[in-house]
Amino acid sequence: GEQPQAVPGRQGAGTALENHFAVIPADRTWRPQPLLKPLVDGPQSAVVTGPAGEEIFCDEHGRVRVKFNWDRYNPADQD
C-alpha cells in the first residue's frame, strides 16, 4: 500500500508500506514455545533469616528462610 505524505508543502508519491505475516487456521490452537528456565551459573550466597531473638529458625519440615543479596522484591525482615 501507499501512505500519502502528511507534511504540508511536500508533494510526492508518499511512503511505500509492505507487510508480511503468517496465519494458522482458526480451528487450531496456537501455543507459544515454552520459555526455558533461567540457569544459575555457580553458587549463590544468602543470609538465613527468621524471627527476632532466635539464632536459627526451622519450620516443621526442617527448612530455613534465606534472603539473597540480589533479591529486591522481598524485604529482609520478613518472618
PDB file of C-alpha atoms in Angstrom:
ATOM      1  CA  GLY A   1       0.000   0.000   0.000  1.00  0.00           C
ATOM      2  CA  GLU A   2       0.933   3.624  -0.083  1.00  0.00           C
ATOM      3  CA  GLN A   3       0.603   6.276   2.577  1.00  0.00           C
ATOM      4  CA  PRO A   4       0.231   9.875   1.401  1.00  0.00           C
ATOM      5  CA  GLN A   5       2.678  12.452   2.736  1.00  0.00           C
ATOM      6  CA  ALA A   6       1.405  14.244   5.833  1.00  0.00           C
ATOM      7  CA  VAL A   7       3.963  17.057   5.734  1.00  0.00           C
ATOM      8  CA  PRO A   8       2.454  20.247   4.271  1.00  0.00           C
ATOM      9  CA  GLY A   9       4.219  21.543   1.192  1.00  0.00           C
ATOM     10  CA  ARG A  10       5.816  18.213   0.279  1.00  0.00           C
ATOM     11  CA  GLN A  11       4.056  16.697  -2.658  1.00  0.00           C
ATOM     12  CA  GLY A  12       5.191  13.323  -3.821  1.00  0.00           C
ATOM     13  CA  ALA A  13       4.400   9.664  -4.080  1.00  0.00           C
ATOM     14  CA  GLY A  14       4.274   9.157  -0.314  1.00  0.00           C
ATOM     15  CA  THR A  15       5.786   6.324   1.691  1.00  0.00           C
ATOM     16  CA  ALA A  16       5.617   2.753   0.433  1.00  0.00           C
ATOM     17  CA  LEU A  17       4.495   0.222   3.042  1.00  0.00           C
ATOM     18  CA  GLU A  18       4.990  -3.543   2.978  1.00  0.00           C
ATOM     19  CA  ASN A  19       3.857  -6.221   5.431  1.00  0.00           C
ATOM     20  CA  HIS A  20       4.474  -9.974   5.743  1.00  0.00           C
ATOM     21  CA  PHE A  21       2.763 -12.338   8.168  1.00  0.00           C
ATOM     22  CA  ALA A  22       1.889 -15.990   8.627  1.00  0.00           C
ATOM     23  CA  VAL A  23      -1.506 -17.298   9.676  1.00  0.00           C
ATOM     24  CA  ILE A  24      -2.860 -20.506  11.160  1.00  0.00           C
ATOM     25  CA  PRO A  25      -6.359 -21.940  10.706  1.00  0.00           C
ATOM     26  CA  ALA A  26      -8.919 -20.760  13.280  1.00  0.00           C
ATOM     27  CA  ASP A  27      -9.660 -24.356  14.352  1.00  0.00           C
ATOM     28  CA  ARG A  28      -6.051 -24.913  15.521  1.00  0.00           C
ATOM     29  CA  THR A  29      -4.868 -23.924  18.969  1.00  0.00           C
ATOM     30  CA  TRP A  30      -1.724 -21.812  18.954  1.00  0.00           C
ATOM     31  CA  ARG A  31       0.692 -22.160  21.847  1.00  0.00           C
ATOM     32  CA  PRO A  32       3.959 -20.258  22.113  1.00  0.00           C
ATOM     33  CA  GLN A  33       7.139 -22.235  22.653  1.00  0.00           C
ATOM     34  CA  PRO A  34       7.764 -22.775  26.371  1.00  0.00           C
ATOM     35  CA  LEU A  35      10.248 -20.436  27.988  1.00  0.00           C
ATOM     36  CA  LEU A  36      13.463 -22.011  29.149  1.00  0.00           C
ATOM     37  CA  LYS A  37      14.177 -21.831  32.861  1.00  0.00           C
ATOM     38  CA  PRO A  38      16.972 -19.404  33.647  1.00  0.00           C
ATOM     39  CA  LEU A  39      20.200 -21.100  34.642  1.00  0.00           C
ATOM     40  CA  VAL A  40      22.140 -20.047  37.731  1.00  0.00           C
ATOM     41  CA  ASP A  41      25.836 -20.018  36.969  1.00  0.00           C
ATOM     42  CA  GLY A  42      27.644 -21.115  40.129  1.00  0.00           C
ATOM     43  CA  PRO A  43      26.824 -20.925  43.832  1.00  0.00           C
ATOM     44  CA  GLN A  44      24.691 -18.159  45.334  1.00  0.00           C
ATOM     45  CA  SER A  45      25.267 -16.645  48.774  1.00  0.00           C
ATOM     46  CA  ALA A  46      22.387 -15.731  51.085  1.00  0.00           C
ATOM     47  CA  VAL A  47      21.656 -14.866  54.715  1.00  0.00           C
ATOM     48  CA  VAL A  48      19.437 -17.108  56.857  1.00  0.00           C
ATOM     49  CA  THR A  49      16.528 -15.050  58.239  1.00  0.00           C
ATOM     50  CA  GLY A  50      13.858 -15.731  60.824  1.00  0.00           C
ATOM     51  CA  PRO A  51      12.005 -14.303  63.812  1.00  0.00           C
ATOM     52  CA  ALA A  52      13.902 -11.877  66.042  1.00  0.00           C
ATOM     53  CA  GLY A  53      15.630 -13.432  69.041  1.00  0.00           C
ATOM     54  CA  GLU A  54      16.156 -16.876  67.511  1.00  0.00           C
ATOM     55  CA  GLU A  55      19.580 -17.924  66.284  1.00  0.00           C
ATOM     56  CA  ILE A  56      18.327 -20.401  63.663  1.00  0.00           C
ATOM     57  CA  PHE A  57      14.642 -20.946  62.950  1.00  0.00           C
ATOM     58  CA  CYS A  58      13.492 -24.121  61.165  1.00  0.00           C
ATOM     59  CA  ASP A  59       9.896 -24.849  60.215  1.00  0.00           C
ATOM     60  CA  GLU A  60       8.203 -28.228  60.796  1.00  0.00           C
ATOM     61  CA  HIS A  61       9.942 -29.611  57.693  1.00  0.00           C
ATOM     62  CA  GLY A  62      13.442 -28.512  58.743  1.00  0.00           C
ATOM     63  CA  ARG A  63      13.574 -25.672  56.208  1.00  0.00           C
ATOM     64  CA  VAL A  64      15.053 -22.228  56.801  1.00  0.00           C
ATOM     65  CA  ARG A  65      14.199 -18.954  55.087  1.00  0.00           C
ATOM     66  CA  VAL A  66      17.032 -17.198  53.288  1.00  0.00           C
ATOM     67  CA  LYS A  67      17.482 -13.707  51.832  1.00  0.00           C
ATOM     68  CA  PHE A  68      19.569 -13.445  48.673  1.00  0.00           C
ATOM     69  CA  ASN A  69      21.582 -10.239  48.296  1.00  0.00           C
ATOM     70  CA  TRP A  70      20.184  -9.674  44.795  1.00  0.00           C
ATOM     71  CA  ASP A  71      16.511 -10.101  45.864  1.00  0.00           C
ATOM     72  CA  ARG A  72      14.931  -6.633  45.572  1.00  0.00           C
ATOM     73  CA  TYR A  73      11.301  -7.687  45.957  1.00  0.00           C
ATOM     74  CA  ASN A  74      11.222  -9.444  49.360  1.00  0.00           C
ATOM     75  CA  PRO A  75      12.172  -7.475  52.470  1.00  0.00           C
ATOM     76  CA  ALA A  76      14.995  -8.857  54.619  1.00  0.00           C
ATOM     77  CA  ASP A  77      12.959  -8.659  57.865  1.00  0.00           C
ATOM     78  CA  GLN A  78      10.198 -10.964  56.601  1.00  0.00           C
ATOM     79  CA  ASP A  79       9.423 -13.820  59.040  1.00  0.00           C
TER      80      ASP A  79
END
